[in-house]
Each structure stands twice: as C-alpha cells, then as structure tokens.
Amino acid sequence: MCQVLGMERKGLMHSDQKTRFSIKGKPVYHYCAVSSFSEYTVVHSGCAVKVDPLAPLHKICLLSCGVAAGLGAAWNVADVQKGSSVVIFGLGTVGLSVAQGAKLRGAAQILGVDINPAKAEQAKTFGVTDFINSNDLSEPIPQVIKRMTGGGADFSFECVGDTGIATTALQSCSDGWGMTVTLGVPKAKPEVSAHYGLFLSGKSLKGTLFGGWKPKSDLPSLIDKYMNKEIMIDEFITHNLSFDEINKAFVLMREGKCLRCVLHMPK
C-alpha cells in the first residue's frame, strides 16, 4: 500500500508518468507498471525483488499474486488458529491457497464452496475437508455452514469477486468472533450490503490486497518456504502453454478447466 509506488492503473511509469515502450511512435502502456507479457521489461527499482537464483521462475511466478494472496489472507490477515473452522467461497488458485494456509496453521475443519463439481477432488489436495456445491442446496448456504460447523465458521473467506458472496460469507461466520476476509475483486456492484446486526453480534469484515505481504521484504521468505518444500506451488500449475496460445489459456480459465496456466516465451 506504498503511497509512492502504489498500484499503477494508468499504464505509466511511476517516476515520470511516461511509458518506456512504443510502436511506430505510439506508446505501449505498462499493465500495473509491470508489463510481464513481454520478453524484456522496465520496472521501478522499488518494484523489483531479488530472489534466490536457484528458484525456478516458471514456478515462483505464481507468488506474484494468487498463491501469495491466499496464504497471506490466512496467515497475516485472519491469523487462522489451530483447531479452528474455516469456510472458503470460491476454489480457484486464491481460494485453494487460503485452504493450504489454513491447513498449515492446523485448522480442524476447512469447508470449500464452489459451483464447479470438478473442484471437489482437487480441493482435497490443498486441505479442504468438506466440499459444498451451492447449486445443489435447497436451503441458504449460511444455514448449511452453521449446521456443519456448529454455529458458524471461525473464519470465512470470499475468493470469488462478488460482493453478494461477501455478504453470504459474513452471514456464515460465527457470532461473537467470526471474521470474514474478502479477497476477490468484483466486476460489478462494488458496494457491499449487510445488515448492521451482523456487526453488532461481534462479526468483523476485513479486506486484503496481496494477502498483507510487503513484496520487497516478504517475497524472498515465501520463495525460501517453497524451496524448502514447506508450501505447494507446482500443484497449482495445471497447464504450461507457449505464449502464442495465450487466448487458449483465457478460454481454459473462463471454462474453469485450469488453476494456473504458465505461459512460456519463445526461446
């Protein structure tokens, strides 16, 4: 959340608000000041992180967002405790990373909610103990979760990018101390609506960007954990495609047939 090098949304470099690339005199903008869909790029020194030279870049690239965000949400933001109950809405890479983080913290019950039945078996690998397909339910999801957890989950995570799900997640956590963490970025209706009684009952709602990590100082330690086999990354990579197959990668993502697809530049 650095005020100097915050999220750059205009496609320009921080230092002079200009681009470093152009084609035939026309500027080529930098997505989030990164421009990672290019063989060579220019970034601000404050945005570059020195990592273990032995770490495979085609694996640790997953720590740039999804995996790191989910682990951080479980560890830094929620601070999941041993023996606690957790419910995760959305079992993509971010949601499954939350599950991995919760499992490593010793959570006793990790419920995963998704509308894609193919996620059920996959989710077990990352620590999900119970899979719920919300399309198969005849009663509200919060009621089901409260019954399964004995009153509501200690921690609830919204990993879909839907503010309606954020409300559902808040309704699904325990009275008194239940915490809901929202990680998704909504495509529509950015306002969250919830009955004030949910907060009076002691529940809390928190948001997080990149799981609360400080990239410059924390990414190297996450990479060390991967190199020491303390966290899983390889298991999230379901496809490896060449860069010219980038549109196929988007199709796989939209159809829910992949977790993370790594694109390889031509050599």
Coordinates of C-alpha atoms in Angstrom, one line a residue:
M1 CA 0.0 0.0 0.0
C2 CA 3.0 2.2 -0.6
Q3 CA 2.0 5.8 -1.3
V4 CA 4.9 6.4 -3.6
L5 CA 4.8 3.1 -5.5
G6 CA 1.1 2.1 -5.1
M7 CA -0.9 0.2 -7.7
E8 CA -0.3 2.0 -11.0
R9 CA -3.5 1.9 -13.0
K10 CA -2.7 4.4 -15.8
G11 CA -0.2 2.2 -17.6
L12 CA 2.6 4.7 -16.9
M13 CA 5.9 4.5 -15.0
H14 CA 5.9 5.9 -11.5
S15 CA 8.9 8.2 -12.0
D16 CA 7.9 10.4 -14.9
Q17 CA 4.3 9.2 -15.8
K18 CA 5.5 8.1 -19.2
T19 CA 5.9 4.8 -21.0
R20 CA 9.1 3.0 -21.8
F21 CA 7.8 1.2 -24.9
S22 CA 6.4 2.4 -28.2
I23 CA 5.4 1.0 -31.6
K24 CA 5.8 3.3 -34.5
G25 CA 5.7 6.3 -32.2
K26 CA 2.6 5.2 -30.3
P27 CA 3.0 4.4 -26.6
V28 CA 2.6 0.9 -25.3
Y29 CA 1.3 1.1 -21.8
H30 CA 2.6 -0.9 -18.8
Y31 CA -0.1 -3.0 -17.1
C32 CA 0.3 -2.2 -13.4
A33 CA 3.7 -0.9 -14.2
V34 CA 4.9 -4.5 -14.8
S35 CA 4.4 -5.4 -18.5
S36 CA 5.0 -9.1 -17.9
F37 CA 3.6 -10.2 -21.3
S38 CA 6.9 -9.2 -22.9
E39 CA 10.4 -10.8 -23.2
Y40 CA 12.0 -7.7 -21.7
T41 CA 10.6 -5.0 -19.5
V42 CA 11.4 -2.0 -17.4
V43 CA 10.2 -1.7 -13.8
H44 CA 10.9 0.8 -11.0
S45 CA 13.7 -0.4 -8.7
G46 CA 11.3 -0.3 -5.8
C47 CA 9.2 -2.9 -7.6
A48 CA 12.0 -5.4 -8.3
V49 CA 12.7 -8.1 -5.8
K50 CA 15.9 -10.0 -5.6
V51 CA 15.3 -13.7 -5.1
D52 CA 17.2 -17.0 -4.8
P53 CA 18.9 -17.6 -8.2
L54 CA 18.2 -21.3 -7.9
A55 CA 14.4 -20.7 -7.6
P56 CA 12.6 -21.7 -10.9
L57 CA 11.0 -18.6 -12.3
H58 CA 8.4 -20.6 -14.2
K59 CA 7.1 -21.9 -10.8
I60 CA 7.6 -18.9 -8.4
C61 CA 5.8 -16.6 -10.8
L62 CA 2.6 -17.9 -9.1
L63 CA 3.7 -16.0 -6.0
S64 CA 3.2 -12.7 -7.9
C65 CA -0.5 -12.8 -7.0
G66 CA -2.8 -15.8 -6.4
V67 CA -0.8 -18.2 -4.2
A68 CA 0.8 -15.4 -2.1
A69 CA -2.6 -13.6 -1.7
G70 CA -4.3 -16.7 -0.4
L71 CA -1.6 -17.7 2.0
G72 CA -1.3 -14.2 3.3
A73 CA -5.0 -13.9 3.9
A74 CA -4.9 -17.0 6.1
W75 CA -1.7 -16.2 7.9
N76 CA -1.4 -12.4 8.0
V77 CA -4.9 -11.1 7.8
A78 CA -7.1 -13.7 9.5
D79 CA -4.3 -15.3 11.6
V80 CA -6.1 -18.7 11.4
Q81 CA -5.6 -20.6 14.7
K82 CA -5.0 -24.3 15.3
G83 CA -8.3 -26.2 15.7
S84 CA -10.4 -23.5 14.1
S85 CA -13.1 -23.9 11.4
V86 CA -12.8 -22.2 8.0
V87 CA -15.1 -21.7 5.1
I88 CA -13.8 -20.6 1.7
F89 CA -16.1 -19.3 -1.1
G90 CA -14.5 -19.9 -4.5
L91 CA -11.9 -22.6 -5.0
G92 CA -9.7 -21.1 -7.7
T93 CA -6.0 -20.6 -7.0
V94 CA -6.6 -17.9 -4.4
G95 CA -9.3 -19.9 -2.5
L96 CA -7.2 -23.1 -2.6
S97 CA -4.2 -21.1 -1.3
V98 CA -6.3 -20.0 1.6
A99 CA -7.0 -23.7 2.2
Q100 CA -3.4 -24.5 2.1
G101 CA -2.6 -21.7 4.5
A102 CA -5.4 -22.8 6.9
K103 CA -4.2 -26.4 6.8
L104 CA -0.6 -25.5 7.6
R105 CA -2.0 -23.5 10.6
G106 CA -3.8 -26.6 11.8
A107 CA -7.4 -25.7 11.1
A108 CA -9.6 -28.6 12.1
Q109 CA -12.3 -28.0 9.5
I110 CA -11.9 -26.4 6.1
L111 CA -15.1 -26.1 4.1
G112 CA -14.9 -25.2 0.4
V113 CA -17.8 -23.8 -1.5
D114 CA -17.9 -23.7 -5.3
I115 CA -20.4 -24.3 -8.2
N116 CA -17.9 -26.4 -10.2
P117 CA -18.1 -30.1 -9.1
A118 CA -14.7 -30.8 -10.7
K119 CA -13.2 -28.8 -7.8
A120 CA -14.3 -31.3 -5.2
E121 CA -11.4 -33.8 -5.6
Q122 CA -8.9 -31.2 -6.5
A123 CA -9.6 -29.2 -3.3
K124 CA -8.6 -32.2 -1.0
T125 CA -5.0 -31.8 -2.2
F126 CA -4.9 -28.4 -0.6
G127 CA -6.6 -29.2 2.7
V128 CA -10.3 -28.8 2.1
T129 CA -12.1 -31.3 4.3
D130 CA -15.7 -30.7 3.1
F131 CA -16.9 -29.7 -0.4
I132 CA -20.2 -27.9 -0.9
N133 CA -21.7 -27.3 -4.3
S134 CA -24.0 -24.3 -3.6
N135 CA -26.1 -25.2 -6.7
D136 CA -27.1 -28.5 -5.1
L137 CA -28.5 -26.9 -1.9
S138 CA -32.2 -26.4 -1.1
E139 CA -31.6 -24.1 1.8
P140 CA -29.4 -20.9 2.2
I141 CA -25.7 -21.6 2.3
P142 CA -25.2 -19.9 5.7
Q143 CA -27.7 -22.3 7.3
V144 CA -25.8 -25.3 5.9
I145 CA -22.4 -23.9 7.1
K146 CA -23.7 -23.1 10.6
R147 CA -25.0 -26.6 10.9
M148 CA -21.8 -28.2 9.7
T149 CA -19.6 -26.0 11.9
G150 CA -21.8 -26.0 15.0
G151 CA -22.8 -22.3 14.9
G152 CA -20.7 -20.8 12.1
A153 CA -17.1 -20.8 10.9
D154 CA -14.4 -19.0 12.9
F155 CA -13.0 -17.6 9.6
S156 CA -14.8 -17.1 6.3
F157 CA -13.0 -16.1 3.1
E158 CA -14.6 -14.6 -0.1
C159 CA -12.4 -15.5 -3.1
V160 CA -14.9 -15.0 -5.9
G161 CA -15.0 -11.3 -6.6
D162 CA -18.7 -11.0 -5.8
T163 CA -20.0 -8.6 -3.1
G164 CA -23.1 -10.7 -2.7
I165 CA -20.9 -13.6 -1.8
A166 CA -19.1 -11.3 0.7
T167 CA -22.4 -10.8 2.5
T168 CA -23.0 -14.6 2.4
A169 CA -19.6 -15.2 3.9
L170 CA -20.3 -12.7 6.7
Q171 CA -23.6 -14.5 7.4
S172 CA -21.7 -17.8 7.5
C173 CA -19.2 -17.0 10.2
S174 CA -19.7 -17.3 14.0
D175 CA -21.4 -14.8 16.2
G176 CA -19.2 -13.2 18.7
W177 CA -15.8 -13.6 17.0
G178 CA -16.3 -14.7 13.4
M179 CA -14.1 -12.9 10.9
T180 CA -14.8 -12.6 7.1
V181 CA -11.9 -11.7 4.8
T182 CA -12.7 -10.6 1.3
L183 CA -10.0 -11.1 -1.4
G184 CA -12.0 -11.1 -4.7
V185 CA -12.2 -8.1 -7.0
P186 CA -15.8 -7.5 -8.1
K187 CA -16.6 -6.9 -11.8
A188 CA -19.9 -5.3 -10.9
K189 CA -21.7 -3.8 -7.9
P190 CA -18.7 -2.9 -5.8
E191 CA -20.8 -1.9 -2.8
V192 CA -21.2 -4.4 0.0
S193 CA -24.5 -4.5 1.8
A194 CA -25.0 -6.3 5.1
H195 CA -27.5 -5.9 8.0
Y196 CA -25.9 -4.0 10.8
G197 CA -26.9 -6.7 13.2
L198 CA -24.2 -8.9 11.8
F199 CA -21.6 -6.5 13.2
L200 CA -23.4 -5.8 16.4
S201 CA -23.2 -9.6 17.0
G202 CA -19.4 -9.3 17.0
K203 CA -18.6 -10.4 13.5
S204 CA -16.0 -8.5 11.5
L205 CA -15.2 -7.9 7.8
K206 CA -11.7 -7.3 6.6
G207 CA -10.3 -6.7 3.1
T208 CA -6.8 -7.5 1.8
L209 CA -4.6 -6.8 -1.1
F210 CA -1.8 -9.3 -1.8
G211 CA -2.5 -11.1 1.5
G212 CA -0.9 -8.3 3.6
W213 CA 2.6 -9.1 2.4
K214 CA 5.2 -6.5 1.8
P215 CA 6.5 -7.8 -1.6
K216 CA 10.1 -6.3 -1.3
S217 CA 10.8 -7.9 2.1
D218 CA 8.4 -10.8 2.2
L219 CA 8.5 -12.5 -1.2
P220 CA 12.1 -13.9 -0.7
S221 CA 10.9 -15.6 2.5
L222 CA 8.0 -17.1 0.7
I223 CA 10.3 -18.4 -2.0
D224 CA 12.5 -19.9 0.7
K225 CA 9.5 -21.8 2.0
Y226 CA 8.8 -23.1 -1.5
M227 CA 12.4 -24.2 -2.0
N228 CA 12.3 -25.9 1.4
K229 CA 9.1 -27.7 0.4
E230 CA 7.1 -26.0 3.1
I231 CA 4.4 -24.7 0.7
M232 CA 3.0 -26.1 -2.5
I233 CA 3.2 -24.2 -5.8
D234 CA 3.7 -26.8 -8.5
E235 CA 0.3 -28.3 -7.8
F236 CA -1.5 -25.1 -8.9
I237 CA 0.1 -25.3 -12.3
T238 CA -2.4 -27.3 -14.4
H239 CA -1.2 -26.1 -17.8
N240 CA 2.0 -25.0 -19.5
L241 CA 1.4 -23.2 -22.8
S242 CA 3.5 -21.3 -25.3
F243 CA 2.9 -17.5 -25.4
D244 CA 1.2 -17.7 -28.8
E245 CA -1.5 -19.9 -27.1
I246 CA -2.4 -17.1 -24.7
N247 CA -6.0 -17.0 -25.9
K248 CA -6.4 -20.7 -25.3
A249 CA -5.3 -20.0 -21.7
F250 CA -8.1 -17.5 -21.3
V251 CA -10.6 -20.0 -22.6
L252 CA -9.4 -22.6 -20.1
M253 CA -9.7 -20.1 -17.3
R254 CA -13.2 -19.0 -18.3
E255 CA -14.4 -22.6 -18.6
G256 CA -13.0 -23.4 -15.1
K257 CA -10.6 -26.0 -16.5
C258 CA -7.4 -24.7 -15.1
L259 CA -6.0 -23.3 -11.9
R260 CA -2.9 -21.5 -13.2
C261 CA -1.6 -21.7 -16.7
V262 CA 2.0 -20.6 -17.2
L263 CA 2.9 -19.0 -20.5
H264 CA 6.4 -19.7 -21.9
M265 CA 8.1 -17.1 -24.1
P266 CA 9.7 -18.3 -27.3
K267 CA 13.4 -19.1 -27.0

